[in-house]
PDB file of C-alpha atoms in Angstrom:
ATOM      1  CA  MET A   1       0.000   0.000   0.000  1.00  0.00           C
ATOM      2  CA  ILE A   2       1.093   3.562  -0.724  1.00  0.00           C
ATOM      3  CA  VAL A   3       0.393   6.058   2.056  1.00  0.00           C
ATOM      4  CA  ASP A   4      -0.486   9.533   0.796  1.00  0.00           C
ATOM      5  CA  THR A   5       1.057  12.755   2.051  1.00  0.00           C
ATOM      6  CA  ASP A   6      -1.990  13.813   4.073  1.00  0.00           C
ATOM      7  CA  VAL A   7      -2.030  10.680   6.236  1.00  0.00           C
ATOM      8  CA  ILE A   8       1.639  11.041   7.167  1.00  0.00           C
ATOM      9  CA  THR A   9       1.111  14.747   7.847  1.00  0.00           C
ATOM     10  CA  TRP A  10      -1.689  13.913  10.294  1.00  0.00           C
ATOM     11  CA  TYR A  11       0.556  11.301  11.914  1.00  0.00           C
ATOM     12  CA  MET A  12       3.346  13.836  12.365  1.00  0.00           C
ATOM     13  CA  LYS A  13       0.883  16.336  13.866  1.00  0.00           C
ATOM     14  CA  GLY A  14      -0.163  13.788  16.496  1.00  0.00           C
ATOM     15  CA  ASN A  15      -3.501  12.608  15.058  1.00  0.00           C
ATOM     16  CA  GLU A  16      -4.373   9.467  17.028  1.00  0.00           C
ATOM     17  CA  LYS A  17      -6.232   7.733  14.195  1.00  0.00           C
ATOM     18  CA  ALA A  18      -3.363   8.356  11.750  1.00  0.00           C
ATOM     19  CA  TYR A  19      -0.910   7.081  14.358  1.00  0.00           C
ATOM     20  CA  LYS A  20      -2.855   3.839  14.906  1.00  0.00           C
ATOM     21  CA  THR A  21      -3.386   3.333  11.196  1.00  0.00           C
ATOM     22  CA  ILE A  22       0.266   3.745  10.233  1.00  0.00           C
ATOM     23  CA  GLU A  23       1.594   1.763  13.180  1.00  0.00           C
ATOM     24  CA  ASN A  24      -0.750  -1.141  12.314  1.00  0.00           C
ATOM     25  CA  LEU A  25       0.001  -1.192   8.571  1.00  0.00           C
ATOM     26  CA  GLY A  26       3.241  -3.091   8.761  1.00  0.00           C
ATOM     27  CA  LYS A  27       5.371  -2.415   5.690  1.00  0.00           C
ATOM     28  CA  PHE A  28       4.108   0.292   3.365  1.00  0.00           C
ATOM     29  CA  PHE A  29       5.398   2.551   0.624  1.00  0.00           C
ATOM     30  CA  ILE A  30       5.440   6.261  -0.091  1.00  0.00           C
ATOM     31  CA  SER A  31       5.998   8.038  -3.381  1.00  0.00           C
ATOM     32  CA  VAL A  32       9.119  10.142  -3.744  1.00  0.00           C
ATOM     33  CA  VAL A  33       6.640  12.977  -4.383  1.00  0.00           C
ATOM     34  CA  THR A  34       5.168  12.477  -0.899  1.00  0.00           C
ATOM     35  CA  TYR A  35       8.675  12.471   0.567  1.00  0.00           C
ATOM     36  CA  MET A  36       9.476  15.779  -1.137  1.00  0.00           C
ATOM     37  CA  GLU A  37       6.130  17.359  -0.166  1.00  0.00           C
ATOM     38  CA  LEU A  38       6.734  16.435   3.466  1.00  0.00           C
ATOM     39  CA  VAL A  39      10.311  17.740   3.446  1.00  0.00           C
ATOM     40  CA  GLN A  40       9.112  21.047   1.966  1.00  0.00           C
ATOM     41  CA  GLY A  41       6.754  21.443   4.932  1.00  0.00           C
ATOM     42  CA  MET A  42       9.417  20.897   7.579  1.00  0.00           C
ATOM     43  CA  ARG A  43      10.768  23.742   9.648  1.00  0.00           C
ATOM     44  CA  SER A  44      14.045  22.262  10.874  1.00  0.00           C
ATOM     45  CA  ASN A  45      16.661  19.586  10.397  1.00  0.00           C
ATOM     46  CA  ASN A  46      15.350  18.008  13.594  1.00  0.00           C
ATOM     47  CA  GLU A  47      11.954  17.447  11.951  1.00  0.00           C
ATOM     48  CA  LEU A  48      13.689  15.958   8.889  1.00  0.00           C
ATOM     49  CA  ASN A  49      15.765  13.604  11.022  1.00  0.00           C
ATOM     50  CA  THR A  50      12.678  12.548  12.996  1.00  0.00           C
ATOM     51  CA  PHE A  51      10.876  11.814   9.743  1.00  0.00           C
ATOM     52  CA  ARG A  52      13.802   9.784   8.384  1.00  0.00           C
ATOM     53  CA  ARG A  53      13.925   7.744  11.593  1.00  0.00           C
ATOM     54  CA  ALA A  54      10.177   7.151  11.353  1.00  0.00           C
ATOM     55  CA  LEU A  55      10.501   5.870   7.772  1.00  0.00           C
ATOM     56  CA  TYR A  56      13.230   3.516   8.895  1.00  0.00           C
ATOM     57  CA  GLY A  57      11.193   2.344  11.895  1.00  0.00           C
ATOM     58  CA  TRP A  58       8.124   1.747   9.727  1.00  0.00           C
ATOM     59  CA  LYS A  59      10.268  -0.232   7.261  1.00  0.00           C
ATOM     60  CA  SER A  60       8.788   2.031   4.634  1.00  0.00           C
ATOM     61  CA  LYS A  61      10.217   2.173   1.129  1.00  0.00           C
ATOM     62  CA  ILE A  62      10.261   5.192  -1.182  1.00  0.00           C
ATOM     63  CA  LEU A  63       8.997   4.510  -4.707  1.00  0.00           C
ATOM     64  CA  TYR A  64      10.713   6.565  -7.397  1.00  0.00           C
ATOM     65  CA  ILE A  65       9.341   8.017 -10.618  1.00  0.00           C
ATOM     66  CA  SER A  66      10.024   6.052 -13.785  1.00  0.00           C
ATOM     67  CA  GLU A  67       9.347   6.938 -17.401  1.00  0.00           C
ATOM     68  CA  ASP A  68       6.168   4.834 -17.266  1.00  0.00           C
ATOM     69  CA  ILE A  69       4.945   6.739 -14.205  1.00  0.00           C
ATOM     70  CA  SER A  70       5.737  10.062 -15.880  1.00  0.00           C
ATOM     71  CA  VAL A  71       3.781   9.103 -18.989  1.00  0.00           C
ATOM     72  CA  LYS A  72       0.772   7.974 -16.935  1.00  0.00           C
ATOM     73  CA  ALA A  73       0.817  11.169 -14.868  1.00  0.00           C
ATOM     74  CA  MET A  74       1.113  13.316 -17.975  1.00  0.00           C
ATOM     75  CA  PHE A  75      -1.940  11.573 -19.420  1.00  0.00           C
ATOM     76  CA  PHE A  76      -3.928  12.107 -16.204  1.00  0.00           C
ATOM     77  CA  VAL A  77      -3.141  15.823 -16.192  1.00  0.00           C
ATOM     78  CA  GLU A  78      -3.954  16.166 -19.912  1.00  0.00           C
ATOM     79  CA  GLN A  79      -7.229  14.304 -19.551  1.00  0.00           C
ATOM     80  CA  HIS A  80      -8.461  15.620 -16.214  1.00  0.00           C
ATOM     81  CA  TYR A  81      -6.903  18.959 -15.316  1.00  0.00           C
ATOM     82  CA  LEU A  82      -9.545  21.166 -16.920  1.00  0.00           C
ATOM     83  CA  SER A  83     -12.503  19.084 -15.753  1.00  0.00           C
ATOM     84  CA  HIS A  84     -11.288  17.991 -12.292  1.00  0.00           C
ATOM     85  CA  SER A  85      -8.187  20.112 -11.536  1.00  0.00           C
ATOM     86  CA  VAL A  86      -5.895  17.083 -11.220  1.00  0.00           C
ATOM     87  CA  GLN A  87      -2.673  18.464  -9.761  1.00  0.00           C
ATOM     88  CA  LEU A  88       0.869  17.420 -10.663  1.00  0.00           C
ATOM     89  CA  ALA A  89       1.686  15.786  -7.317  1.00  0.00           C
ATOM     90  CA  ASP A  90      -1.585  13.819  -7.201  1.00  0.00           C
ATOM     91  CA  ALA A  91      -1.116  12.667 -10.809  1.00  0.00           C
ATOM     92  CA  LEU A  92       2.405  11.430 -10.036  1.00  0.00           C
ATOM     93  CA  ILE A  93       1.396   9.707  -6.784  1.00  0.00           C
ATOM     94  CA  GLY A  94      -1.637   8.093  -8.442  1.00  0.00           C
ATOM     95  CA  ALA A  95       0.437   6.959 -11.424  1.00  0.00           C
ATOM     96  CA  THR A  96       3.004   5.478  -9.030  1.00  0.00           C
ATOM     97  CA  ALA A  97       0.302   3.457  -7.275  1.00  0.00           C
ATOM     98  CA  ILE A  98      -1.016   2.142 -10.588  1.00  0.00           C
ATOM     99  CA  ALA A  99       2.457   1.339 -11.943  1.00  0.00           C
ATOM    100  CA  TYR A 100       3.296  -0.705  -8.833  1.00  0.00           C
ATOM    101  CA  GLY A 101      -0.184  -2.265  -8.587  1.00  0.00           C
ATOM    102  CA  LEU A 102      -0.718  -0.887  -5.088  1.00  0.00           C
ATOM    103  CA  PRO A 103      -3.725   0.768  -3.450  1.00  0.00           C
ATOM    104  CA  ILE A 104      -3.348   4.271  -2.028  1.00  0.00           C
ATOM    105  CA  LEU A 105      -4.386   5.190   1.510  1.00  0.00           C
ATOM    106  CA  THR A 106      -5.595   8.787   1.475  1.00  0.00           C
ATOM    107  CA  GLY A 107      -7.981  11.143   3.146  1.00  0.00           C
ATOM    108  CA  ASN A 108      -8.072  13.112  -0.097  1.00  0.00           C
ATOM    109  CA  ASP A 109      -9.938  10.528  -2.144  1.00  0.00           C
ATOM    110  CA  LYS A 110     -11.619  13.318  -4.139  1.00  0.00           C
ATOM    111  CA  HIS A 111      -8.174  14.160  -5.562  1.00  0.00           C
ATOM    112  CA  TYR A 112      -7.833  10.650  -6.973  1.00  0.00           C
ATOM    113  CA  LYS A 113     -11.344   9.400  -7.771  1.00  0.00           C
ATOM    114  CA  ILE A 114     -11.147  10.471 -11.429  1.00  0.00           C
ATOM    115  CA  ILE A 115      -8.033   8.341 -12.037  1.00  0.00           C
ATOM    116  CA  LYS A 116      -9.104   5.090 -13.658  1.00  0.00           C
ATOM    117  CA  ASP A 117      -7.705   1.806 -12.301  1.00  0.00           C
ATOM    118  CA  LEU A 118      -6.527   3.390  -9.050  1.00  0.00           C
ATOM    119  CA  GLN A 119      -7.458   1.471  -5.901  1.00  0.00           C
ATOM    120  CA  ILE A 120      -8.322   3.956  -3.156  1.00  0.00           C
ATOM    121  CA  LYS A 121      -8.477   3.127   0.542  1.00  0.00           C
ATOM    122  CA  LYS A 122     -10.200   5.985   2.341  1.00  0.00           C
ATOM    123  CA  PHE A 123      -8.688   7.349   5.522  1.00  0.00           C
ATOM    124  CA  ARG A 124     -10.823   9.436   7.861  1.00  0.00           C
ATOM    125  CA  SER A 125      -9.052  11.413  10.544  1.00  0.00           C
TER     126      SER A 125
END
């Protein structure tokens, strides 16, 4: 399973439901896009180091962007930006999930529902 940026953000802000969900997942993945979004929101090296330790402790793996993922994301943006405002990060994360055949755990299911063949697991904080 790929965990979306919002779920990890809630975890890092102390949301109890996000904490229980992530701690009970076992091994999971995040997109490199999620990693970069989270790093951009950090205010110190201490937060970055805490996040890195958490990834290690969760046995989480970062999934990188391939040419196939880029092509899929480009298609999603071309097909759905005007009608549904599909954003770059969501297109890349969704394309990553499809390319790896993994569901995505997200509280922002409305961001992804237009993407065909994407398995969405809804998270409610």
